[in-house]
mmCIF file of C-alpha atoms in Angstrom:
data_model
loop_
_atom_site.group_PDB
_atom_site.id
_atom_site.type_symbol
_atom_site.label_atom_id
_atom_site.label_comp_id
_atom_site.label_asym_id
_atom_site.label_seq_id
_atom_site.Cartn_x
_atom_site.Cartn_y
_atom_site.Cartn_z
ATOM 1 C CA UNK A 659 31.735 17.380 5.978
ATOM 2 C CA UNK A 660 29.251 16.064 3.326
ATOM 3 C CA UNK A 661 26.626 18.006 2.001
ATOM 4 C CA UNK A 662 23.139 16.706 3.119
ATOM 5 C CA UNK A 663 20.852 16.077 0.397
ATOM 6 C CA UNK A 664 17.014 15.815 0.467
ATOM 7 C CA UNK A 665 16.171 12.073 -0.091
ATOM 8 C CA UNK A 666 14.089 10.977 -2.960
ATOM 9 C CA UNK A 667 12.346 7.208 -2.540
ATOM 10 C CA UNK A 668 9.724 5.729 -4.966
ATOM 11 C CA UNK A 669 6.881 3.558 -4.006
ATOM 12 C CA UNK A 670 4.086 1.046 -6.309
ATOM 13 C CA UNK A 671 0.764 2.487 -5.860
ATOM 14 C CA UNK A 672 -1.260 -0.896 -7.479
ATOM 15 C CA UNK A 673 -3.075 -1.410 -10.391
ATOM 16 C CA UNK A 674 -7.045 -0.996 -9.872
ATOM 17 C CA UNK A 675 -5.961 1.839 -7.273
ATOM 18 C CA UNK A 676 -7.226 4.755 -9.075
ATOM 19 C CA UNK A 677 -9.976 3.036 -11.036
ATOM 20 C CA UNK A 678 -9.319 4.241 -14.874
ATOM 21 C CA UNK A 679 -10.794 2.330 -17.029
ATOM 22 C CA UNK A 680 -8.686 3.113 -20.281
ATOM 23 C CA UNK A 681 -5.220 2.722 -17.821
ATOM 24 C CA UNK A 682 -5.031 0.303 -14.940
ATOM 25 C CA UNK A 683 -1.560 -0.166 -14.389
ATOM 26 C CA UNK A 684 0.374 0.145 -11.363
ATOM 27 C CA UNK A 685 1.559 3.912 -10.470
ATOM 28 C CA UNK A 686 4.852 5.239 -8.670
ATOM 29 C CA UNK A 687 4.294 7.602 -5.835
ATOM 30 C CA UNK A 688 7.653 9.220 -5.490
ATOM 31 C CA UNK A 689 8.581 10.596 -1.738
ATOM 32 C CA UNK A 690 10.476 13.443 -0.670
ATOM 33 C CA UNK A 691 11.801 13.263 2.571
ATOM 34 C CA UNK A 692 9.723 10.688 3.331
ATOM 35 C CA UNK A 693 6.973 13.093 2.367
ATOM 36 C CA UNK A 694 4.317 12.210 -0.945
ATOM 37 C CA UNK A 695 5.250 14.772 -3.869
ATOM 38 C CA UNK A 696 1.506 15.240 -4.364
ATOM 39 C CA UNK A 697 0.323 16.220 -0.643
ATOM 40 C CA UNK A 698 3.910 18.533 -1.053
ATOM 41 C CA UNK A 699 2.250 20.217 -4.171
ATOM 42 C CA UNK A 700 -1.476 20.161 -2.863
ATOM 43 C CA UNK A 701 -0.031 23.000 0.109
ATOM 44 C CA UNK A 702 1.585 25.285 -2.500
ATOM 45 C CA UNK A 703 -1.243 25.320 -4.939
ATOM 46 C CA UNK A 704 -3.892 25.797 -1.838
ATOM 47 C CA UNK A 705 -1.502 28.755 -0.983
ATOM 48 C CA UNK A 706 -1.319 29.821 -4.876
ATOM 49 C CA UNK A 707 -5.124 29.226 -5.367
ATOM 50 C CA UNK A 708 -6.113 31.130 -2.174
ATOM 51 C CA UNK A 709 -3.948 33.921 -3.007
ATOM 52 C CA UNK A 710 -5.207 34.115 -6.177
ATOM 53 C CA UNK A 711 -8.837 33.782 -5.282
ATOM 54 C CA UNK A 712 -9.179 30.242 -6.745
ATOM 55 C CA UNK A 713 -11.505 27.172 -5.654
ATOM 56 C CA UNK A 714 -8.709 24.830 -3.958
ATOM 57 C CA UNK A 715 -10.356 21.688 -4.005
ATOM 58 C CA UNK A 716 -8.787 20.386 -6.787
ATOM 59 C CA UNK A 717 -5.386 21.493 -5.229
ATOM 60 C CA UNK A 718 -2.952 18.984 -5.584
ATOM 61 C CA UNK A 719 -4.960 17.100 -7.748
ATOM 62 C CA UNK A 720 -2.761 14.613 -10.188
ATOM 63 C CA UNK A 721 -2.031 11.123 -10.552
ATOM 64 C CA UNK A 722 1.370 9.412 -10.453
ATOM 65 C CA UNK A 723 2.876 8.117 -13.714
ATOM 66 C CA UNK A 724 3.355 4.427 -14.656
ATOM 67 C CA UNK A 725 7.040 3.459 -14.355
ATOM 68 C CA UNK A 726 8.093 3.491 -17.711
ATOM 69 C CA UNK A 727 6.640 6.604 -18.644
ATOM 70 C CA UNK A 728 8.341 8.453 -15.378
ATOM 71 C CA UNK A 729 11.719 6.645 -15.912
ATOM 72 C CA UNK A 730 11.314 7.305 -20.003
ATOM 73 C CA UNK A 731 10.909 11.288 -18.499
ATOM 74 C CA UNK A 732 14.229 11.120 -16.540
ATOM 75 C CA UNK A 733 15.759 9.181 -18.895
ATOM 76 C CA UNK A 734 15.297 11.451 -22.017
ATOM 77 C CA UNK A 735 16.034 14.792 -19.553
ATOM 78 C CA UNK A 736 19.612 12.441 -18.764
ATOM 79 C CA UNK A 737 20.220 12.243 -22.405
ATOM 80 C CA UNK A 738 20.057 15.541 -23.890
ATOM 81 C CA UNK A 739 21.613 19.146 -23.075
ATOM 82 C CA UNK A 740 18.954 20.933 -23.898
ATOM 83 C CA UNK A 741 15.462 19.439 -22.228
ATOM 84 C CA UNK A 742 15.942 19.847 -18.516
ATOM 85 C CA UNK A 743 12.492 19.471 -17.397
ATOM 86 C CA UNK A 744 10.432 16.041 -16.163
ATOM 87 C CA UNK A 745 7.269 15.683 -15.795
ATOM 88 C CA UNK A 746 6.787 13.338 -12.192
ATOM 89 C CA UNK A 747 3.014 13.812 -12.220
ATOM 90 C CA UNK A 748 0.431 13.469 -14.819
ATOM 91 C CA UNK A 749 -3.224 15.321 -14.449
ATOM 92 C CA UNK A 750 -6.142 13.223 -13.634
ATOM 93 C CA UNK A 751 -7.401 12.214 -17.169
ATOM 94 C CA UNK A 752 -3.774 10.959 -17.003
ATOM 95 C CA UNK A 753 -2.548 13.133 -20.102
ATOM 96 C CA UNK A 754 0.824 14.932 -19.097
ATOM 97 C CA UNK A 755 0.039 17.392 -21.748
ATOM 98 C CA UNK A 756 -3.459 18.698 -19.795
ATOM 99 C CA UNK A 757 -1.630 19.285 -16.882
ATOM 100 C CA UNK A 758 1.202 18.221 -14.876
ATOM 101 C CA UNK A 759 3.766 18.581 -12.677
ATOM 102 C CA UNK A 760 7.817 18.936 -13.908
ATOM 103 C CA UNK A 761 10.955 19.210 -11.975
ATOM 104 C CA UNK A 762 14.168 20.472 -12.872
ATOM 105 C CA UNK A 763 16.722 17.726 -13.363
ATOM 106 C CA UNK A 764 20.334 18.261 -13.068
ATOM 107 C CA UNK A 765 22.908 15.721 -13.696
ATOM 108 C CA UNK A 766 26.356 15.633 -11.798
ATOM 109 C CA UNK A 767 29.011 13.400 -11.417
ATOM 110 C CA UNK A 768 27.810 12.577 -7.987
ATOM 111 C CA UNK A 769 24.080 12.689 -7.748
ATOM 112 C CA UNK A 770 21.017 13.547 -9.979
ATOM 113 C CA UNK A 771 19.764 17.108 -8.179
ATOM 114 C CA UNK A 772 15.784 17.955 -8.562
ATOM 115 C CA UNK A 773 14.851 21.549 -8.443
ATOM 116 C CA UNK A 774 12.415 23.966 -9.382
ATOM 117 C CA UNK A 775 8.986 22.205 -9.505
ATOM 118 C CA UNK A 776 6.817 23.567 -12.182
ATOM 119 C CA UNK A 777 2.903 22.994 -11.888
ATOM 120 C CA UNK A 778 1.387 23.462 -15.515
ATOM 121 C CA UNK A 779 -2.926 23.853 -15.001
ATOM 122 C CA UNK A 780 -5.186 25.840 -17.157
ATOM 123 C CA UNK A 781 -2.599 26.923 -19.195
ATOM 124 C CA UNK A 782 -0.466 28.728 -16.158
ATOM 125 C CA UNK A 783 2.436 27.645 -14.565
ATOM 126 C CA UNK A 784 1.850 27.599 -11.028
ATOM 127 C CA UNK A 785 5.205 26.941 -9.317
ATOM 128 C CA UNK A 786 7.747 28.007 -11.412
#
């Protein structure tokens, strides 16, 4: 019997959509079981934040990537041995480097596996 995978399908989200002035460009919301990554990460970091005693209104709070910076982000992880990490989500001032969220990319002959998402905010990973 085949092994059931999760699936992974990717979606535009329009230019003008998130109203940025210094990047309008259309954005790709990636889905996860039919499921959007974001609202996915928005319930563990309300869990995290609560936990931790932290405001969770801004829970879940990131923008999707423009296509060719997400696909140069799996791309590079594809082409090296020793980077294994993507970021899928950018923060809200759209800088990946502010924070972000990464997954764990894993190439086989078969499939490409994601694993382990890593949320990166205030200088903490959240996930991980």
């Amino acid at each position: 019997m085949a092994k059931k995978y999760d699936t992974i399908d990717f979606r535009v989200q329009p230019a003008g959509t998130i109203k940025i002035p210094w990047v309008d460009c259309d954005r790709i919301i990636i889905l996860i079981n039919g499921r959007d990554v974001r609202n996915i990460v928005a319930e563990k970091e309300r869990d995290i934040f609560t936990e931790s005693g932290r405001d969770i209104q801004h829970a879940g709070d990131y923008n999707y990537l423009w296509a060719s910076a997400l696909y140069k982000y799996l791309v590079n992880v594809g082409l090296t041995n020793t980077k294994k990490w993507a970021p899928i989500l950018c923060c809200t001032c759209d800088e990946v480097g502010c924070s972000c969220v990464k997954v764990e990319v894993e190439y086989t002959k078969d499939s490409v596996i994601w694993k382990d998402f890593d949320c990166y905010c205030d200088g903490s990973h959240l996930l991980h």
